[in-house]
Tab-separated table of C-alpha atoms and ligand atoms in Angstrom:
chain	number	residue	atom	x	y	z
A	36	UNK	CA	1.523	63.378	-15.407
A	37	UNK	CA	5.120	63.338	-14.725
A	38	UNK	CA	7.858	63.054	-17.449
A	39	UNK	CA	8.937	59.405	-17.210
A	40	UNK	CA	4.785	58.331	-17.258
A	41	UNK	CA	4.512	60.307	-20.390
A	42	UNK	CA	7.147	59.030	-21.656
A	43	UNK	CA	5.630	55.333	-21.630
A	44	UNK	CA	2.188	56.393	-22.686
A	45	UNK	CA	1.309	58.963	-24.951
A	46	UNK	CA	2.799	57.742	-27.952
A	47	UNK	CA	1.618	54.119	-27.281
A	48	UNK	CA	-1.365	52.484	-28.038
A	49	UNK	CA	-2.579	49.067	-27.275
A	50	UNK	CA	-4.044	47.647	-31.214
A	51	UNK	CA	-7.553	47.229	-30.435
A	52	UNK	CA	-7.828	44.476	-33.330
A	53	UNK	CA	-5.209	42.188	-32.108
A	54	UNK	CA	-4.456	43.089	-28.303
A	55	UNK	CA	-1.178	43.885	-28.654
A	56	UNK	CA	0.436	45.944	-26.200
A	57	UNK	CA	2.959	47.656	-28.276
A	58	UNK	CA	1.651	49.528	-31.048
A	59	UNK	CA	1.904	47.713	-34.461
A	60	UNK	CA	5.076	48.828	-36.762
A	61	UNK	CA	2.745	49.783	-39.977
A	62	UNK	CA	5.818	50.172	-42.826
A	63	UNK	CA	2.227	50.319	-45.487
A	64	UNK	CA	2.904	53.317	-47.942
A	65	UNK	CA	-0.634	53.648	-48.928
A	66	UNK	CA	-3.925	53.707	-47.154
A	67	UNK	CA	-7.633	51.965	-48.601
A	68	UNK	CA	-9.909	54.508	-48.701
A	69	UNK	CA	-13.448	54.665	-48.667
A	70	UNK	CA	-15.986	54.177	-51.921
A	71	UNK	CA	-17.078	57.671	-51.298
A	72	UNK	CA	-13.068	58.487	-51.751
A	73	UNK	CA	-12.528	59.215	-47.756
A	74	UNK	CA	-10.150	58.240	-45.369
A	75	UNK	CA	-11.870	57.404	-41.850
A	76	UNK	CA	-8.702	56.414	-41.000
A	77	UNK	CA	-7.251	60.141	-41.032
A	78	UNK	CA	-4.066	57.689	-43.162
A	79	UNK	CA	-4.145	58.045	-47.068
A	80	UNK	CA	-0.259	57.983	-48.112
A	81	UNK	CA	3.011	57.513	-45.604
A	82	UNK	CA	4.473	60.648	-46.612
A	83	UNK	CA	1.834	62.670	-45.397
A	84	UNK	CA	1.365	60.670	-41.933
A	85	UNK	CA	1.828	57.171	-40.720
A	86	UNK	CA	0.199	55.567	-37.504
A	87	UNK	CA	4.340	55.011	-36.156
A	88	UNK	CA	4.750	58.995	-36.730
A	89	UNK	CA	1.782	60.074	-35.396
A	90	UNK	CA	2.691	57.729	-32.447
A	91	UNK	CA	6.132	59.407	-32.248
A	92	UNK	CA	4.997	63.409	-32.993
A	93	UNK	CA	2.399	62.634	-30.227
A	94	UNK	CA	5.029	61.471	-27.290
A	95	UNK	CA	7.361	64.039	-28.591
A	96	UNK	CA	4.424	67.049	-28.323
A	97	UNK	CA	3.931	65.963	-24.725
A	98	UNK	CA	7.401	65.331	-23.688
A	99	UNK	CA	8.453	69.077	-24.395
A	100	UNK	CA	5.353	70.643	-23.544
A	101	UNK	CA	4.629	71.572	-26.520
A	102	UNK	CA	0.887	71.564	-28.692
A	103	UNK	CA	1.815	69.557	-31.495
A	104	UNK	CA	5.314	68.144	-33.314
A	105	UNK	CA	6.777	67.316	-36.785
A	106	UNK	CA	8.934	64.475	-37.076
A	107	UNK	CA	11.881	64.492	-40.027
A	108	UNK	CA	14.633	62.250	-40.993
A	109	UNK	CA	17.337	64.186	-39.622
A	110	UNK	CA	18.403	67.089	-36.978
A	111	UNK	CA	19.482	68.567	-39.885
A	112	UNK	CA	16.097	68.531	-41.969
A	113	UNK	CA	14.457	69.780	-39.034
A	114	UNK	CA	17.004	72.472	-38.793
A	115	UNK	CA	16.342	73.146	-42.561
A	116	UNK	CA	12.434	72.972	-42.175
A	117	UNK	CA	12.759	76.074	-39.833
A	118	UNK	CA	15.088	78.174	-42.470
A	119	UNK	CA	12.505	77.227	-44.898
A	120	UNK	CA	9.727	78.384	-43.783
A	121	UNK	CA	11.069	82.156	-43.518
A	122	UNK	CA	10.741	84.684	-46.126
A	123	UNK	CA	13.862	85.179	-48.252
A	124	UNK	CA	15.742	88.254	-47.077
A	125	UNK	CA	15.028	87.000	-43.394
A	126	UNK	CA	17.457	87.896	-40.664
A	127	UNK	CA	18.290	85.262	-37.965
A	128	UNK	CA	20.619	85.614	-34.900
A	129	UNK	CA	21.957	82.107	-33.711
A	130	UNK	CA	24.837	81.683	-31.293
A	131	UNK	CA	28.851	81.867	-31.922
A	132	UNK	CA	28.704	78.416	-30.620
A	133	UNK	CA	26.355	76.041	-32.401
A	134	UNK	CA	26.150	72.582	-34.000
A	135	UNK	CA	28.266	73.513	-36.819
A	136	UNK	CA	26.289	71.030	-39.483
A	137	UNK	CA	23.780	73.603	-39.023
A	138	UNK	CA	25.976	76.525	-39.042
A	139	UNK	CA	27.337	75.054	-42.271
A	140	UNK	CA	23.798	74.675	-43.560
A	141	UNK	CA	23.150	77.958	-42.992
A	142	UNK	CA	26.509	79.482	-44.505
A	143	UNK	CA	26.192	77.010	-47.613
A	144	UNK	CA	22.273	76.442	-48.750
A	145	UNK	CA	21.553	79.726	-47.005
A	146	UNK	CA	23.620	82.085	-48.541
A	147	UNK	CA	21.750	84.662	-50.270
A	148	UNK	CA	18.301	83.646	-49.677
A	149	UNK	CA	18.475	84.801	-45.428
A	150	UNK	CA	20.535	86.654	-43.475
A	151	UNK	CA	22.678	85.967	-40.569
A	152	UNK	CA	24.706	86.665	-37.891
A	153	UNK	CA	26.857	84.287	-35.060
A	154	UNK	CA	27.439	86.123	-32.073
A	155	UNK	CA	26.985	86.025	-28.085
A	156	UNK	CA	23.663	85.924	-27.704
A	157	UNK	CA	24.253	86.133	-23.805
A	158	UNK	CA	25.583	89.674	-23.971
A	159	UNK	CA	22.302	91.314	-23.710
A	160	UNK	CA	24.065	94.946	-25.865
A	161	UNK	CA	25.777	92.889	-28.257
A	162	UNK	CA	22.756	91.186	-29.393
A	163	UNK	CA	20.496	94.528	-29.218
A	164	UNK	CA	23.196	96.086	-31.234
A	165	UNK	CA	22.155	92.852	-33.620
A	166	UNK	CA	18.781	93.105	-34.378
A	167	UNK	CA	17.571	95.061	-37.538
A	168	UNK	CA	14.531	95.359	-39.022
A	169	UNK	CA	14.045	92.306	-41.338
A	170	UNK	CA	15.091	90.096	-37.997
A	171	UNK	CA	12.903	87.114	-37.821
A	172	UNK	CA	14.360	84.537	-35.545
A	173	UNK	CA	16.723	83.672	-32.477
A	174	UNK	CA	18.367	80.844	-32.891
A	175	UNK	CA	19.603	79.166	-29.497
A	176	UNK	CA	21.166	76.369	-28.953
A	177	UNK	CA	21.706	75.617	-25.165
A	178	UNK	CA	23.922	74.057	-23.879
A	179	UNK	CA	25.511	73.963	-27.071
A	180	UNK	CA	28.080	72.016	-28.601
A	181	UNK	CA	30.770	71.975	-28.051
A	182	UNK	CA	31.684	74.603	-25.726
A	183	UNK	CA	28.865	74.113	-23.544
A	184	UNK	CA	27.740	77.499	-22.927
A	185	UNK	CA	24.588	78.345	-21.666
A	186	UNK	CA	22.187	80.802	-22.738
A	187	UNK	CA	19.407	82.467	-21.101
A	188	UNK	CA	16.259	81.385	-22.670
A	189	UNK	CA	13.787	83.526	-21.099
A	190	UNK	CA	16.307	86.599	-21.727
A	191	UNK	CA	16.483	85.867	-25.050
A	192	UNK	CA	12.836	85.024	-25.645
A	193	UNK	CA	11.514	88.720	-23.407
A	194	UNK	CA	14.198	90.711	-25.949
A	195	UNK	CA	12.709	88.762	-29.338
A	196	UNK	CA	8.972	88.749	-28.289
A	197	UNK	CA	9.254	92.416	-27.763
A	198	UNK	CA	10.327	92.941	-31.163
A	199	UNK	CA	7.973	90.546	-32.760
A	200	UNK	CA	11.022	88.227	-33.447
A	201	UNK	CA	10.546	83.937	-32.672
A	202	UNK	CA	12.635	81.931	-30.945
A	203	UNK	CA	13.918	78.367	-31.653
A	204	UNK	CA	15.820	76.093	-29.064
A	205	UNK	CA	18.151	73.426	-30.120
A	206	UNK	CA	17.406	71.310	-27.282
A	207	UNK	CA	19.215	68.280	-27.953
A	208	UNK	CA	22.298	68.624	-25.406
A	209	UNK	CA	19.037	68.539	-22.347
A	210	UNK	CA	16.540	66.298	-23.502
A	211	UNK	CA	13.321	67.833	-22.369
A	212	UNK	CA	14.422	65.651	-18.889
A	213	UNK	CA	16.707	68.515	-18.000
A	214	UNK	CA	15.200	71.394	-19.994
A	215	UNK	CA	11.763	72.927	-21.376
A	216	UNK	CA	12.323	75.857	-23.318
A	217	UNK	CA	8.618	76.221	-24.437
A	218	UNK	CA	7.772	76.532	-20.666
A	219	UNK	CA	10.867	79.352	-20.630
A	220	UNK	CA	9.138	80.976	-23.994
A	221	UNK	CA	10.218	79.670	-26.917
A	222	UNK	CA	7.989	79.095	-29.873
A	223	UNK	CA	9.773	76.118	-31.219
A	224	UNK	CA	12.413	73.554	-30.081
A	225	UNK	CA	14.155	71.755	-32.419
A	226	UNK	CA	16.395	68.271	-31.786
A	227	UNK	CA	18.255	65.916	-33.510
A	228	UNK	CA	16.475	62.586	-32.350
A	229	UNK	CA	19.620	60.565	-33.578
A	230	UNK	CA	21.163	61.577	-30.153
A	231	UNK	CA	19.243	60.965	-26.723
A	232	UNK	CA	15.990	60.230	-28.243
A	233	UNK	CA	17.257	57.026	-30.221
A	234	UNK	CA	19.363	56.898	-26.961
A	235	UNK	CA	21.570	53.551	-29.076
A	236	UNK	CA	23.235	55.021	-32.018
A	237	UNK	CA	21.539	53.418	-34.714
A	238	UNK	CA	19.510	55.649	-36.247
A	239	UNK	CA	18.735	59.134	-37.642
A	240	UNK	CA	16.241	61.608	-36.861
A	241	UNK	CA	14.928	64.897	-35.969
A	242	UNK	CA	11.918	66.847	-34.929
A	243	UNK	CA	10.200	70.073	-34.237
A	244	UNK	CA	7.503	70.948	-31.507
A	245	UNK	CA	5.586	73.781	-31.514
A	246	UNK	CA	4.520	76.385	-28.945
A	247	UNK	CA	1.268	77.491	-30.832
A	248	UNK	CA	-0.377	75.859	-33.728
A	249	UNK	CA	-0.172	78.644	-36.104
A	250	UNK	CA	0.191	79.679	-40.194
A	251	UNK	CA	4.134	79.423	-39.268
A	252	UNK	CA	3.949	76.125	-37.629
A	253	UNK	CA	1.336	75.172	-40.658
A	254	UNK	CA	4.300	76.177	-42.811
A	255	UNK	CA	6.369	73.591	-41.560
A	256	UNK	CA	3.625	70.726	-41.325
A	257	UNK	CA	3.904	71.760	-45.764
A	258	UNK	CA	7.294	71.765	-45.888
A	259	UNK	CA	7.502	68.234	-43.791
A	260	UNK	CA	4.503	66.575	-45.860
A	261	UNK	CA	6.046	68.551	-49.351
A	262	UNK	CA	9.346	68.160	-48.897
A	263	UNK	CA	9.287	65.030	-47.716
A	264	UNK	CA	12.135	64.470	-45.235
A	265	UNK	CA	10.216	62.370	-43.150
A	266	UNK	CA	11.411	59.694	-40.922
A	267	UNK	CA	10.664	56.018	-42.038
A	268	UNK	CA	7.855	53.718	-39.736
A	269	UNK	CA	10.211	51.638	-38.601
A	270	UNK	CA	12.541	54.878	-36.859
A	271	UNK	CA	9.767	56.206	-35.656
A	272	UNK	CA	8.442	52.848	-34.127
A	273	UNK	CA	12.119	52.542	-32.611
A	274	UNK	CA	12.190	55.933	-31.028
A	275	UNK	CA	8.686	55.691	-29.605
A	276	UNK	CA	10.355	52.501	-27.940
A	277	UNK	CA	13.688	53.939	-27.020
A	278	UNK	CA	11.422	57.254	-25.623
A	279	UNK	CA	9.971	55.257	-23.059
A	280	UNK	CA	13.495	54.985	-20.998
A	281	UNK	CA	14.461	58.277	-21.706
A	282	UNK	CA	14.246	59.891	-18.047
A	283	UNK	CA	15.844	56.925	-16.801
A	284	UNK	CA	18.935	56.993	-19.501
A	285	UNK	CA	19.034	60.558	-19.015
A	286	UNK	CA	19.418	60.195	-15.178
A	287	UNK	CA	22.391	57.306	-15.889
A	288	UNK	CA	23.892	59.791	-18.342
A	289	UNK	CA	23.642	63.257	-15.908
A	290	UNK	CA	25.200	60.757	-12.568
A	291	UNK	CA	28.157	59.924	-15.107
A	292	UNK	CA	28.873	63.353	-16.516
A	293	UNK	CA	28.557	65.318	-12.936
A	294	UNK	CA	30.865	62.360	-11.812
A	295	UNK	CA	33.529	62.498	-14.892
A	296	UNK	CA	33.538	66.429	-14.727
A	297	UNK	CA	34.715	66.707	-11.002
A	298	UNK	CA	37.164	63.753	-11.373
A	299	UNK	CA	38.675	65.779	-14.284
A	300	UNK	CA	38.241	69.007	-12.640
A	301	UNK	CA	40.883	68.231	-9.927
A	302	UNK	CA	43.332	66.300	-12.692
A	303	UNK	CA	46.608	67.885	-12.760
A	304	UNK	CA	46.794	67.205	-16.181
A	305	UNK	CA	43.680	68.815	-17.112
A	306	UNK	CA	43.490	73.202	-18.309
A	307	UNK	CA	39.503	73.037	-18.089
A	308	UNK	CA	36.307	71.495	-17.665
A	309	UNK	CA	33.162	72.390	-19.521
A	310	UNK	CA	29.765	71.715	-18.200
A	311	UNK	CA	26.814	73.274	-16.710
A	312	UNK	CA	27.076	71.255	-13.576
A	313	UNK	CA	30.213	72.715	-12.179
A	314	UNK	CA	29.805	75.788	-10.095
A	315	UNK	CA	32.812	76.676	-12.348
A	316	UNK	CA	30.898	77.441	-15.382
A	317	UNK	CA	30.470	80.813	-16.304
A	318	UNK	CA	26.851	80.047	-16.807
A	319	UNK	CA	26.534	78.056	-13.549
A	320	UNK	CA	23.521	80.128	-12.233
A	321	UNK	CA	21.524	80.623	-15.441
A	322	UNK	CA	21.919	77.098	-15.309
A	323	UNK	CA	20.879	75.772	-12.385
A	324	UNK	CA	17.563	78.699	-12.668
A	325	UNK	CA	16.712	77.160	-15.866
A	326	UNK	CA	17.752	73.279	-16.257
A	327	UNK	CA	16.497	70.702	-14.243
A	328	UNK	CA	19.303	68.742	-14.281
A	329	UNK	CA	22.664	69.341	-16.543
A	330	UNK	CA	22.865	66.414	-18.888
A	331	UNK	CA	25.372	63.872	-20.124
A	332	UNK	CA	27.576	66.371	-22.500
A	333	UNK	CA	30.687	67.558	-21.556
A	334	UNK	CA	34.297	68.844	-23.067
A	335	UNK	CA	37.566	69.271	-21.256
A	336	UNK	CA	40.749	70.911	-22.399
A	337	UNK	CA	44.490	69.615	-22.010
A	338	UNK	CA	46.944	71.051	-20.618
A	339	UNK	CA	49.787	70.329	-23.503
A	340	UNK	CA	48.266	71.055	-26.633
A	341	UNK	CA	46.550	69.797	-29.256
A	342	UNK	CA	49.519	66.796	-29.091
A	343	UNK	CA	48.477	65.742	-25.511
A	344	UNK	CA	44.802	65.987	-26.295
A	345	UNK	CA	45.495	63.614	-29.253
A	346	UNK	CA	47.827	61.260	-26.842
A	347	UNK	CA	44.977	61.145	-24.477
A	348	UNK	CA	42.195	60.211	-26.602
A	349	UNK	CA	43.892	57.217	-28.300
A	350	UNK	CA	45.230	55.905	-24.767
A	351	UNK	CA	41.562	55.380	-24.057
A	352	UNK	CA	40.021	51.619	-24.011
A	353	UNK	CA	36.720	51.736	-23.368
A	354	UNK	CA	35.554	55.467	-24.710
A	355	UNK	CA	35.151	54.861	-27.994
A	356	UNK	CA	36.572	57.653	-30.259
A	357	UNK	CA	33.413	58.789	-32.687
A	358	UNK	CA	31.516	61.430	-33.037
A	359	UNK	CA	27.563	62.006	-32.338
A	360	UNK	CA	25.991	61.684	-28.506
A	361	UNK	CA	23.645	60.526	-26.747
A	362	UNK	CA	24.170	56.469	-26.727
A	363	UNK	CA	24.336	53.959	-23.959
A	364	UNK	CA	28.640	53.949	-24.829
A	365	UNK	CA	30.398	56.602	-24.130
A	366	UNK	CA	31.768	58.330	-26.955
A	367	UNK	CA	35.046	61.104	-27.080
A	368	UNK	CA	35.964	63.102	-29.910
A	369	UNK	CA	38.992	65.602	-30.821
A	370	UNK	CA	36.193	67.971	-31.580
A	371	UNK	CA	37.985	70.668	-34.031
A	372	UNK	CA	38.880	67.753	-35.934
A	373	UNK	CA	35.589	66.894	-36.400
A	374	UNK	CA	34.325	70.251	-37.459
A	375	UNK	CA	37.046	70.783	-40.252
A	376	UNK	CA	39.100	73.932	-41.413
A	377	UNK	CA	36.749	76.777	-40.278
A	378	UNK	CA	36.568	75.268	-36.724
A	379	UNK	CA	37.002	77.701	-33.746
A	380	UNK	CA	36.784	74.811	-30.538
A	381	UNK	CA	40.194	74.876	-28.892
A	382	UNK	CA	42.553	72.157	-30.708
A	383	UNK	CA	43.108	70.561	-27.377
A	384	UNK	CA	39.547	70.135	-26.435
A	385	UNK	CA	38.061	66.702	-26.404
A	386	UNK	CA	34.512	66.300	-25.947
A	387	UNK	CA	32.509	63.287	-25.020
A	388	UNK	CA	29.311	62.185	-24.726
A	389	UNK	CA	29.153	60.468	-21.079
A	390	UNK	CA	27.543	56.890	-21.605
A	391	UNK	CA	25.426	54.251	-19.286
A	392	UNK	CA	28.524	52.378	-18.022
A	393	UNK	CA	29.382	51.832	-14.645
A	394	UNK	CA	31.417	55.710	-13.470
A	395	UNK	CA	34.240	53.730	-12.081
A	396	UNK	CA	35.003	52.210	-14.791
A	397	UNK	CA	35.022	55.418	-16.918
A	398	UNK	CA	37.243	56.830	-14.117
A	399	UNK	CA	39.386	54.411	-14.208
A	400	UNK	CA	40.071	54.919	-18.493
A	401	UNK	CA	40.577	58.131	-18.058
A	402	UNK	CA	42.610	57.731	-15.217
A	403	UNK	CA	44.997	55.445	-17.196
A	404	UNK	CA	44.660	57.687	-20.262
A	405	UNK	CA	45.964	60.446	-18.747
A	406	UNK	CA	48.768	58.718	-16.800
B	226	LIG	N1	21.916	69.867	-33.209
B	226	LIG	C1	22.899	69.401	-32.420
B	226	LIG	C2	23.157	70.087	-31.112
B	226	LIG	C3	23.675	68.317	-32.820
B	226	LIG	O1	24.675	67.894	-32.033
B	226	LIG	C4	23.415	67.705	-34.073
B	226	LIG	C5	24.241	66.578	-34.552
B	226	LIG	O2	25.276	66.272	-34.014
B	226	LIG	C6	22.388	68.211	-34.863
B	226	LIG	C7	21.647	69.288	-34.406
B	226	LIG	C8	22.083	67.620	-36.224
B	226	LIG	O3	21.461	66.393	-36.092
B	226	LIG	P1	21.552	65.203	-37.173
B	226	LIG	O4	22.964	64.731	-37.173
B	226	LIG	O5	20.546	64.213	-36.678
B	226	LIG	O6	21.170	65.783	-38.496
């Protein structure tokens, strides 16, 4: 079945004791169990599963190709599940550009337990001259925020697998609508379900989907149910609805960035434009082989500083200035203000997160905006 079928019916199903067409929100911690001490039900206690997360970890599965998913109640803690589950004194390569909450993670909880390294993990020698023996993981995060680079995931994935090394995408920036990593090679993909998944900003999540079902991927079903960073019923009930218009959002979100990026690219006011869809991009090609389409993320640089970039975004009306992604309102963000003393994004980047309003409008903002 195609993506935007799936999308509407594998996590749904119609409650055979009522008729309803949506599946019931069940927010019931605890699950009756049989006199013999059974559960028929496959439920015994929220924490371990829940009819909503099923639901969700079911859609999710299918949606990225994957065999099976585990849903928790952040990006973050699924970030954190995957660090977990390696033995201390593991080393992992991720990218010099990544979500820096997770780089952060990493360089704070991390620190002395695993091992790691942030380099370009699209120069093929320097991340050879990377890997040691005790390397357990790739890390990729593509495109990534917020420079937008692109890695190669089958590259990455031949190099790892020939060393017995996995490989996790952070898919979030593509949605599985313009990327499937599994089908590239990776073992696991990894997303922060607060962004295009919710699709509204209004709530917080994250997930993991497996290649294989395996002792590692059992690992992380322990540390979900153990740990216990789940996602409450009623998020997951709310993504399995907002999941269902996902290819269509996506496609409003991808017209508006493509759009946005070669207005901007032609501003005289404007240094750069960063995204996968411009034949500009360094990455174009490794794009366009691997993504089906190039998503709603973009940054730009000003010419004029950090100053101009910060005249610019508050001359805006209708971008909102916050951070996160993924909404139906587009969102812009002086990004290495965001990220805090150790940033390295250019100070007169902005980035935004192209939204589901009408393009000419958006032109027309930024238009004014940048005068
Ligand atoms: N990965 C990427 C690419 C992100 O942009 C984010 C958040 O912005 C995360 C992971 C973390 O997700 P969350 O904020 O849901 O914990």
């Amino acid at each position: 079945m195609k993506i935007e079928t799936i999308a509407i019916h594998a996590g749904n199903h119609t409650d055979k004791s009522t008729g309803a067409v949506v599946q019931p929100l069940v927010q019931s911690t605890t699950f009756e169990r049989n006199k013999d001490g059974g559960f028929t039900s496959g439920y015994s206690y929220s924490r371990a599963a829940n009819p909503n997360r099923t639901a969700l970890e079911t859609v999710l599965a299918k949606l990225e190709q994957g065999v099976d998913a585990a849903a928790f109640s952040s990006g973050n803690a699924a970030g954190m599940a995957v660090f977990q589950s390696l033995q201390p004194g593991t080393h992992i390569i991720a990218p010099d550009d990544m979500y820096h909450g997770l780089r952060n993670q990493l360089k704070t909880l991390f620190a002395g337990i695993l091992e790691f390294d942030f380099i370009d993990i699209n120069n093929q020698e320097v991340l050879n001259a990377h890997i040691k023996p005790n390397t357990g993981l790739m890390w990729i995060e593509t495109p990534s925020n917020p420079l937008l680079k692109v890695t190669d995931i089958k590259k990455v994935v031949g190099i790892a697998h020939a060393k017995g090394i996995k490989v996790v995408c952070d898919n979030t920036f593509a949605t599985p609508v313009c990327q499937l990593p599994i089908l590239l090679g990776a073992d696991m993909v990894m997303h922060s379900s607060t962004k295009y998944f919710g699709g509204h900003s209004d709530l917080t999540g994250g997930v993991l989907i497996t290649a294989e079902d395996n002792d590692w991927w059992r690992k992380i079903h322990t540390i979900q149910e153990m740990g216990g960073a789940i996602p409450s019923p009623f998020d997951c009930y709310m993504l399995v609805r907002s999941l269902k218009t996902l290819p269509y959002r996506m496609r409003g979100h991808i017209n508006n960035a493509q759009l946005l990026t070669e207005f901007l690219s032609v501003h005289p006011k404007v240094e750069q434009v960063l995204y996968p869809g411009l034949p500009l991009h360094p990455q174009y090609e490794i794009a366009k082989d691997q993504m089906l389409a190039f998503g709603g993320m973009f940054s730009f640089c000003l010419k004029g500083g950090e100053a101009e970039a910060k005249r610019v975004i508050n001359a805006l009306k209708l971008f909102t200035r916050a951070t996160s992604l993924g909404g139906v309102e587009s969102l812009i963000e002086h990004r290495a203000s965001v990220e805090g003393p150790d940033t390295k994004t250019p100070f007169n980047l902005l980035r935004v997160s192209a939204g589901l309003e009408h393009i000419d409008d958006l032109i027309d903002d930024l238009q004014q905006a940048l005068g």
